[in-house]
CSV table of N, CA, C and O in Angstrom, one decimal:
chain,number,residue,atom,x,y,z
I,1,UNK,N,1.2,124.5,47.7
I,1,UNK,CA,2.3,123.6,48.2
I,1,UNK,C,3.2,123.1,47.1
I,1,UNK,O,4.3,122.8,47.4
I,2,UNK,N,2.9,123.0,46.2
I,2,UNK,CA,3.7,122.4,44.8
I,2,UNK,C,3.9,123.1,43.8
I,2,UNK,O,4.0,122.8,42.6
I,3,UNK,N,4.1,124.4,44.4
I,3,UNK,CA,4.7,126.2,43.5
I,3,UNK,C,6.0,125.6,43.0
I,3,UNK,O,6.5,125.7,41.9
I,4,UNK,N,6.8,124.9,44.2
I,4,UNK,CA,7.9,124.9,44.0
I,4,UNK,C,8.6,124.2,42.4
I,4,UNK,O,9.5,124.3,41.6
I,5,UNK,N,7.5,123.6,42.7
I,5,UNK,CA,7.6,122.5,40.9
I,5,UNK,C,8.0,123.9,39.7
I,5,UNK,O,8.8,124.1,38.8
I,6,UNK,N,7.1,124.4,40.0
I,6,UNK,CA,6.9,125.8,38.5
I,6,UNK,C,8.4,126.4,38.7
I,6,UNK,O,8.5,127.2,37.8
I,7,UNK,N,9.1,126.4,39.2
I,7,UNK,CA,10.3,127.2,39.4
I,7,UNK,C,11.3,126.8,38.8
I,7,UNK,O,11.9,125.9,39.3
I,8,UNK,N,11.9,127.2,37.5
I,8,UNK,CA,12.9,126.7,36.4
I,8,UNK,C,14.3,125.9,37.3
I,8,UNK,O,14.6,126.1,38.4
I,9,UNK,N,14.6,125.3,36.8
I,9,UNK,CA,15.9,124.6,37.7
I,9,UNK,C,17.1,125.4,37.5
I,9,UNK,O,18.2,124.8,37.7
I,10,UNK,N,17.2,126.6,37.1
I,10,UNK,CA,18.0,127.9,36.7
I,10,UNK,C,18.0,128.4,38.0
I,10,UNK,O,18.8,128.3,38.8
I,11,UNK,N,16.7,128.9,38.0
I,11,UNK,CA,16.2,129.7,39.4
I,11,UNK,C,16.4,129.2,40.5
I,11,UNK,O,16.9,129.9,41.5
I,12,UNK,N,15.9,127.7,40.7
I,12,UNK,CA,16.2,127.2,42.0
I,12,UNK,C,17.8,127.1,42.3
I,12,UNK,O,18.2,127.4,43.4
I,13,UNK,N,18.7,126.7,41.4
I,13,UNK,CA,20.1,127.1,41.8
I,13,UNK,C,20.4,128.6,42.3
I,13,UNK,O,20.9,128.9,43.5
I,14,UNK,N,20.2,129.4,41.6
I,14,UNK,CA,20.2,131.1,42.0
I,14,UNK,C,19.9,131.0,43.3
I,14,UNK,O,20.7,131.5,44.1
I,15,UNK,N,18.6,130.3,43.8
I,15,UNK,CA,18.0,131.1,45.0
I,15,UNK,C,19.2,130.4,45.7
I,15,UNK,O,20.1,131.2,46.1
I,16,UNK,N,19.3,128.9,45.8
I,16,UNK,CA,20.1,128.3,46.9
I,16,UNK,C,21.7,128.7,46.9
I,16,UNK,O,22.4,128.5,47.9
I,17,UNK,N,22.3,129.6,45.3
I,17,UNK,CA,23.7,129.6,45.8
I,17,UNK,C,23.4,131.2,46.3
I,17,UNK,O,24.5,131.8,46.6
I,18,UNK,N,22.3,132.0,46.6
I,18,UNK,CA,22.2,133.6,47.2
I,18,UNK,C,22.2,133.2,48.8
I,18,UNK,O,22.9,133.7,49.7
I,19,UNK,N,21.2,132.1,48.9
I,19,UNK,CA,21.4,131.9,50.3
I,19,UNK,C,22.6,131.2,50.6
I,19,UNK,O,23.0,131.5,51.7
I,20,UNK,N,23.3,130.3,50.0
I,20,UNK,CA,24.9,129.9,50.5
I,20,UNK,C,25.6,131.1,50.5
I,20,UNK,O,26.6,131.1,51.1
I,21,UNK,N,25.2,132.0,50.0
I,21,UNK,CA,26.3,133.1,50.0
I,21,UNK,C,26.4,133.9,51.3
I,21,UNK,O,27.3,134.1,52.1
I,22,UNK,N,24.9,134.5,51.3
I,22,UNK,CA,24.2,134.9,52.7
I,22,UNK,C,24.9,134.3,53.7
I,22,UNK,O,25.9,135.0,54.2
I,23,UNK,N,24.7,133.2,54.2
I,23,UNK,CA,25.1,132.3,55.5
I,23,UNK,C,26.5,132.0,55.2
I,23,UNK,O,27.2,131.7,56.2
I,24,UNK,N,27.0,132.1,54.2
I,24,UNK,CA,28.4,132.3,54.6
I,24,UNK,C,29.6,133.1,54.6
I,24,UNK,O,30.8,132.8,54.9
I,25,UNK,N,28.9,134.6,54.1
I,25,UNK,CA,29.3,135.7,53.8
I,25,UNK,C,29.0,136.6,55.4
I,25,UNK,O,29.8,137.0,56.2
I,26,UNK,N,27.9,136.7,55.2
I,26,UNK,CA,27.2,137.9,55.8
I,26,UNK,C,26.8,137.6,57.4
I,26,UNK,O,27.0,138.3,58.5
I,27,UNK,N,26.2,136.4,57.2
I,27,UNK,CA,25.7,135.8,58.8
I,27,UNK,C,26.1,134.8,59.3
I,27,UNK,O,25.6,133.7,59.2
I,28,UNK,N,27.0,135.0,60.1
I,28,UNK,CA,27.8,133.5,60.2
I,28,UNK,C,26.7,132.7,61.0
I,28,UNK,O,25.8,133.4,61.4
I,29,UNK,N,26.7,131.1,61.3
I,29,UNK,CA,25.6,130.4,61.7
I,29,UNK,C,26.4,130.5,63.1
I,29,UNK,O,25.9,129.8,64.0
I,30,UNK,N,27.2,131.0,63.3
I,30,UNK,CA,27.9,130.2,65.1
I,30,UNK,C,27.1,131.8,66.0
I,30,UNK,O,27.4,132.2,67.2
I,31,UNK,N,25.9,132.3,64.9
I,31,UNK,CA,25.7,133.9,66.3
I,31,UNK,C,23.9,133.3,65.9
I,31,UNK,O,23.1,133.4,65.0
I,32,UNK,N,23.9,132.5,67.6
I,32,UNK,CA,22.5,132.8,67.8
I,32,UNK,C,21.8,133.1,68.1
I,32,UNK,O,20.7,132.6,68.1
I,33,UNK,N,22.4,134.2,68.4
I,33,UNK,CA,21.9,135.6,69.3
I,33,UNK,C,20.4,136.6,68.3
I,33,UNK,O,19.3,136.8,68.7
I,34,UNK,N,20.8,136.9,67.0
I,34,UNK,CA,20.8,137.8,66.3
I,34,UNK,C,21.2,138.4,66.2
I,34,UNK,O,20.9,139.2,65.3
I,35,UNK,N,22.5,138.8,67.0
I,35,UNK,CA,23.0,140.3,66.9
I,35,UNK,C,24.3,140.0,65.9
I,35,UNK,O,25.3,139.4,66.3
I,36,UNK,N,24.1,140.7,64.5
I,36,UNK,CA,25.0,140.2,63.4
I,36,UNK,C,26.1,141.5,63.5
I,36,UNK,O,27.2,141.4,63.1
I,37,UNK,N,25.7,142.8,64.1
I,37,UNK,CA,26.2,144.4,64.7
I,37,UNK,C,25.9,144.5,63.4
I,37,UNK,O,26.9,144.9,62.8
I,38,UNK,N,24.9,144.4,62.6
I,38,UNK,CA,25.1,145.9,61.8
I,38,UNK,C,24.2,147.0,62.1
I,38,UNK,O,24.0,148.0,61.4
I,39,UNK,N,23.4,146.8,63.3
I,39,UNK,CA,22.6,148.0,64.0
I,39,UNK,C,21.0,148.2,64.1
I,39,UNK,O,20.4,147.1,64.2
I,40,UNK,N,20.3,149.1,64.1
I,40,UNK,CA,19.1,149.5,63.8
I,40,UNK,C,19.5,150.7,63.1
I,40,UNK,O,20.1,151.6,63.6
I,41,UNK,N,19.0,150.5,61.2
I,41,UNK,CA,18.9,151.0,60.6
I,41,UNK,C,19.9,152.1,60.5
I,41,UNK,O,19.8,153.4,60.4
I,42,UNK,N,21.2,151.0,60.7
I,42,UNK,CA,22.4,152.1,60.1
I,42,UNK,C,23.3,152.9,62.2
I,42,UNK,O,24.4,153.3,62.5
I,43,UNK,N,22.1,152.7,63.1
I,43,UNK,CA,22.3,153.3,64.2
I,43,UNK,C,22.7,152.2,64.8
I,43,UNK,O,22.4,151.1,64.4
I,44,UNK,N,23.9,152.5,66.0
I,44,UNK,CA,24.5,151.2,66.7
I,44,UNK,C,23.8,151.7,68.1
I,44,UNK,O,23.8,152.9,68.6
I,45,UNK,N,23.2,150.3,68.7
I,45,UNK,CA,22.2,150.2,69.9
I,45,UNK,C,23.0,150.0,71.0
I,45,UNK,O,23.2,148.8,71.3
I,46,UNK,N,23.6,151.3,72.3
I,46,UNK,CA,24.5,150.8,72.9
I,46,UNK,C,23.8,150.5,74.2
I,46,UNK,O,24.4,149.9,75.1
I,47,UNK,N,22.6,150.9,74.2
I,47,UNK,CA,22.2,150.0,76.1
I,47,UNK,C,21.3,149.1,75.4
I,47,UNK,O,20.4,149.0,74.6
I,48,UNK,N,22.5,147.9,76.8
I,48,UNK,CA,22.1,146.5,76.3
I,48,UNK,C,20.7,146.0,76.7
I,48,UNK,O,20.4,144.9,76.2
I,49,UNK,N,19.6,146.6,77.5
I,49,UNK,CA,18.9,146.2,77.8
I,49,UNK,C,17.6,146.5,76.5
I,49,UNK,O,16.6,145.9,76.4
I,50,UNK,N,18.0,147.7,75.8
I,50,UNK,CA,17.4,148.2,74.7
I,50,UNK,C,17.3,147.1,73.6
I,50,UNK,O,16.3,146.7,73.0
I,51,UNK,N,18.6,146.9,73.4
I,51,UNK,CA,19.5,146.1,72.1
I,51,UNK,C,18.6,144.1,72.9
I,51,UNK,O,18.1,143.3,72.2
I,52,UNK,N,18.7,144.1,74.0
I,52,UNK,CA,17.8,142.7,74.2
I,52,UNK,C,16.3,142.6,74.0
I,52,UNK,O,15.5,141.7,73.5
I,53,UNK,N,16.1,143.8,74.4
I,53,UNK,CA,14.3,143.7,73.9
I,53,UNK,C,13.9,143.9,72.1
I,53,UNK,O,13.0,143.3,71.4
I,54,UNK,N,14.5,144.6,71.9
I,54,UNK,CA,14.8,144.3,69.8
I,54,UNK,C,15.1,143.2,69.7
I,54,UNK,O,14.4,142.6,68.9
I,55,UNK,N,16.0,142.5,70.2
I,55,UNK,CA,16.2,141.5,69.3
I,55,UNK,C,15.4,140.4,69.8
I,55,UNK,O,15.2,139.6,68.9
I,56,UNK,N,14.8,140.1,71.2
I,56,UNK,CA,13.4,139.5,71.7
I,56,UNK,C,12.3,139.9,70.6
I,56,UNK,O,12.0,139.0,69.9
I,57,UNK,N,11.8,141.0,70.4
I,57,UNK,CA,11.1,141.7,69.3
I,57,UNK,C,11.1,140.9,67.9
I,57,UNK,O,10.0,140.6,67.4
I,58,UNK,N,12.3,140.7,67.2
I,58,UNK,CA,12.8,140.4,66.1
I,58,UNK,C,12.5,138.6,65.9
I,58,UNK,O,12.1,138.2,64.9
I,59,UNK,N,13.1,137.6,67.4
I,59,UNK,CA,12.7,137.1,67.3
I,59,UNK,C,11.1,136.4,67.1
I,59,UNK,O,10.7,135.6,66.4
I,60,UNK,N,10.3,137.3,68.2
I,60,UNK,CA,8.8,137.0,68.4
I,60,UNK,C,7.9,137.2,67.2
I,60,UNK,O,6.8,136.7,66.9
I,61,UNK,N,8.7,138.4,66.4
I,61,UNK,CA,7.9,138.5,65.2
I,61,UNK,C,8.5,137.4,64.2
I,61,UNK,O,7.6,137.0,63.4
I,62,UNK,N,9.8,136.9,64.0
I,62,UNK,CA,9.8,136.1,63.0
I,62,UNK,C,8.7,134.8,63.3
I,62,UNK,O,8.0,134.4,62.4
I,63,UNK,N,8.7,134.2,64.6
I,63,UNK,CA,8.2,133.2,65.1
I,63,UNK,C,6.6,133.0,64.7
I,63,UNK,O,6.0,132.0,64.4
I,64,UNK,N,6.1,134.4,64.7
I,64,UNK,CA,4.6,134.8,64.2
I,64,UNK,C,4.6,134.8,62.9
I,64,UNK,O,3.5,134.7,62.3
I,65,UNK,N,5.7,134.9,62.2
I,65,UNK,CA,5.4,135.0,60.7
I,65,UNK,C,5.5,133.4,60.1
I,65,UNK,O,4.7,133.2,59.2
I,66,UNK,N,6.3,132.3,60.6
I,66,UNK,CA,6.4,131.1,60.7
I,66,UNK,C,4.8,130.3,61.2
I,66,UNK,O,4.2,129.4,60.6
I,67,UNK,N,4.2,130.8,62.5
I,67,UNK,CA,3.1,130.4,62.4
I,67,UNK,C,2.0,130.7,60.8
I,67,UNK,O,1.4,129.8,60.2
I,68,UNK,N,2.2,132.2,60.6
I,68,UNK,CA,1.4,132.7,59.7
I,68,UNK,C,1.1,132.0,58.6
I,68,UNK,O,0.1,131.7,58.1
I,69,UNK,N,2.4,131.6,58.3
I,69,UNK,CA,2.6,130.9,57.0
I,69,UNK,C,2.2,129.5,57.1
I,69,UNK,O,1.4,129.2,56.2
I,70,UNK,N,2.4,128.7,57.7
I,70,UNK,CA,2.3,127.5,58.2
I,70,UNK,C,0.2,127.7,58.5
I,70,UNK,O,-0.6,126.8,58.2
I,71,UNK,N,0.0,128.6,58.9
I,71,UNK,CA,-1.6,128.4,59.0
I,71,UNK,C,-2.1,128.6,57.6
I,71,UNK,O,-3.2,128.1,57.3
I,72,UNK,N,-1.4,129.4,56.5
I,72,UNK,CA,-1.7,129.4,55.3
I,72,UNK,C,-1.4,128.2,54.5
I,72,UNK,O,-2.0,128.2,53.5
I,73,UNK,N,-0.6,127.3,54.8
I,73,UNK,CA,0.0,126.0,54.0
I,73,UNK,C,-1.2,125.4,54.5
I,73,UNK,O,-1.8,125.1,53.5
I,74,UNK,N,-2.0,124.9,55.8
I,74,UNK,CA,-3.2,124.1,56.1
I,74,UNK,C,-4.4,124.6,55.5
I,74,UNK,O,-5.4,124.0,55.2
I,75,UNK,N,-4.3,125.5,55.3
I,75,UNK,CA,-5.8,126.1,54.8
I,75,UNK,C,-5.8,125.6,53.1
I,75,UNK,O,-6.8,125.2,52.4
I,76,UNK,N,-4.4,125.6,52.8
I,76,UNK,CA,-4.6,125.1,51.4
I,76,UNK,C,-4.9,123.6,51.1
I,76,UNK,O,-5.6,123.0,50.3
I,77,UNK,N,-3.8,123.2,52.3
I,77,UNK,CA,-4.6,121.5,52.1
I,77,UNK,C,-5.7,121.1,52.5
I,77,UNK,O,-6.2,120.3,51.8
I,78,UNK,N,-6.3,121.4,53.5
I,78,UNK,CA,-7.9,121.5,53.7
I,78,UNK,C,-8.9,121.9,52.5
I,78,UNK,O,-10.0,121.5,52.3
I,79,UNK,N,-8.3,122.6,51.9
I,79,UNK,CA,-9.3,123.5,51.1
I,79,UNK,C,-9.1,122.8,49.3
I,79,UNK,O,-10.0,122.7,48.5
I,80,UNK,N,-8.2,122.7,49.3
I,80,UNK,CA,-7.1,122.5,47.8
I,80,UNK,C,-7.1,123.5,46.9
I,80,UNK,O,-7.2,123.4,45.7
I,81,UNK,N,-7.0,124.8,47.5
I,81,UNK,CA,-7.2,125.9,46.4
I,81,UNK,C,-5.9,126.8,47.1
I,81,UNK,O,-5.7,126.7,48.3
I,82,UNK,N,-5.3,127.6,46.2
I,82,UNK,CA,-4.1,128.5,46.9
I,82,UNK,C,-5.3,129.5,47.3
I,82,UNK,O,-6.5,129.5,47.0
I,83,UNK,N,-4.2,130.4,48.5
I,83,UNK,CA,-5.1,131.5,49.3
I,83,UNK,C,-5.6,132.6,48.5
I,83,UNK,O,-6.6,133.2,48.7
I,84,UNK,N,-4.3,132.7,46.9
I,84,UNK,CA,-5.2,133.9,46.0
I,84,UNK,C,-6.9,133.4,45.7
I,84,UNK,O,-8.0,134.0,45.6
I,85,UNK,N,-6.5,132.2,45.6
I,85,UNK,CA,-8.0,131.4,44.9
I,85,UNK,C,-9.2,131.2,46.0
I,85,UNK,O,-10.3,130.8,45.7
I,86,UNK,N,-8.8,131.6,47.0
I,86,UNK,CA,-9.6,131.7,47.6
I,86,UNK,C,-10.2,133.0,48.3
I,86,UNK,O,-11.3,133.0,48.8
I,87,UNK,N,-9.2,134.1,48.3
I,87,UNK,CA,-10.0,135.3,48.4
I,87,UNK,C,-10.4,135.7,47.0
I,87,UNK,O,-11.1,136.7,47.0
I,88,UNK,N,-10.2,135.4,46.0
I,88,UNK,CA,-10.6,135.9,44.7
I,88,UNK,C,-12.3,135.1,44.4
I,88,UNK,O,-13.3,135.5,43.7
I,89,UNK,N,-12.2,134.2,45.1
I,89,UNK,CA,-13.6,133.5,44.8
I,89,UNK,C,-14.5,133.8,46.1
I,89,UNK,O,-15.4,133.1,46.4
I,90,UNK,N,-14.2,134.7,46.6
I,90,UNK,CA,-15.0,135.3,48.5
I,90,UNK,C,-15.5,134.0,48.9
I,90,UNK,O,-16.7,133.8,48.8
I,91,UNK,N,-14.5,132.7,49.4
I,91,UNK,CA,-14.9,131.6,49.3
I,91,UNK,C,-13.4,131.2,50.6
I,91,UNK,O,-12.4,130.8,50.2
I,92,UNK,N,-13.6,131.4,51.5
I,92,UNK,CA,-11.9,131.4,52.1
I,92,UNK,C,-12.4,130.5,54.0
I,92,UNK,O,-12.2,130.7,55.2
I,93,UNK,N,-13.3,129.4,53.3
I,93,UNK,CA,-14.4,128.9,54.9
I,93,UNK,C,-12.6,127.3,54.7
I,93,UNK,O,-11.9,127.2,53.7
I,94,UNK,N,-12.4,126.8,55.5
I,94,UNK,CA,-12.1,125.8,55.1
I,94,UNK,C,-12.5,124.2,55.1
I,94,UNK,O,-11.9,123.1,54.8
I,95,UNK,N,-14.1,124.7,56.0
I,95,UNK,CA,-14.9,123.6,55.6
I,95,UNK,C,-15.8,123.2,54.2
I,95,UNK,O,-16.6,122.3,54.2
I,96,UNK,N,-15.4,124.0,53.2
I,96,UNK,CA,-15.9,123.7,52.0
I,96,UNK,C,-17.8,123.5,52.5
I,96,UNK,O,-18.6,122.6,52.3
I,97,UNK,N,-18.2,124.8,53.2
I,97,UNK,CA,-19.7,124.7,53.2
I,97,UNK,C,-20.1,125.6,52.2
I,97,UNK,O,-21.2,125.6,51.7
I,98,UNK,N,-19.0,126.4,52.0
I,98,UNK,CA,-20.3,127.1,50.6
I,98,UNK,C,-20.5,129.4,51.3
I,98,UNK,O,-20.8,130.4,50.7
I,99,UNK,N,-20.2,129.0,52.7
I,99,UNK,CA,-21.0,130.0,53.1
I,99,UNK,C,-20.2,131.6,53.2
I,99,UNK,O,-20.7,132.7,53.5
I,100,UNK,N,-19.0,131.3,52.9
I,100,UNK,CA,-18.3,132.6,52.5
I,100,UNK,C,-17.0,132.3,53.8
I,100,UNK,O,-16.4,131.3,54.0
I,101,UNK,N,-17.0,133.3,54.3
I,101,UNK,CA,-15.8,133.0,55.8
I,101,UNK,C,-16.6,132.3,57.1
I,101,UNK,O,-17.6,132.6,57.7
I,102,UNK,N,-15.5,131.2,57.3
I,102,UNK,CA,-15.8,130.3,58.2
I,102,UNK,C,-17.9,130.5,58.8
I,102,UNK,O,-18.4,129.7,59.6
């Protein structure tokens, strides 16, 4: 949770002026659709019912990656060890019993 501290104050400018650049270059915020048209992988998706279930797809998987992560940020405060430190020590229970996984 407190990675972010280690990150030079060089870097953290970089990351935040790549994403200002991002959102205001590349993906405008007024499309909440997802569909930014630059395609599937270079290919333009012309039946719409194809092009709705991708981008349902796109959403549902980012949504799952937001849980993922978010069940990883509790495990570390439960635990107080990052997730490397905890598969590296075959120690990943987050009741702190000792007994290996849950």
């Amino acid at each position: 949770i407190d990675g972010y501290k280690a990150i030079p104050v060089a870097g953290g400018a970089q990351i935040i002026a790549f994403c200002a650049l991002v959102e205001l270059a590349w993906l405008p915020a007024s499309k909440y659709d997802g569909d930014y048209g630059v395609g599937w992988f270079g290919r333009e998706i012309v039946d719409p019912e194809e092009k709705a279930r991708k981008l349902n797809v796109e959403l549902n998987n980012g949504r799952a990656a937001m849980l993922g992560i978010i069940g990883n940020m509790v495990g570390e405060c439960l635990t107080g060890q990052t997730m490397y430190e905890q598969y590296a020590a075959q120690h990943i229970s987050p009741f702190r019993d000792g007994q290996g996984v849950f």
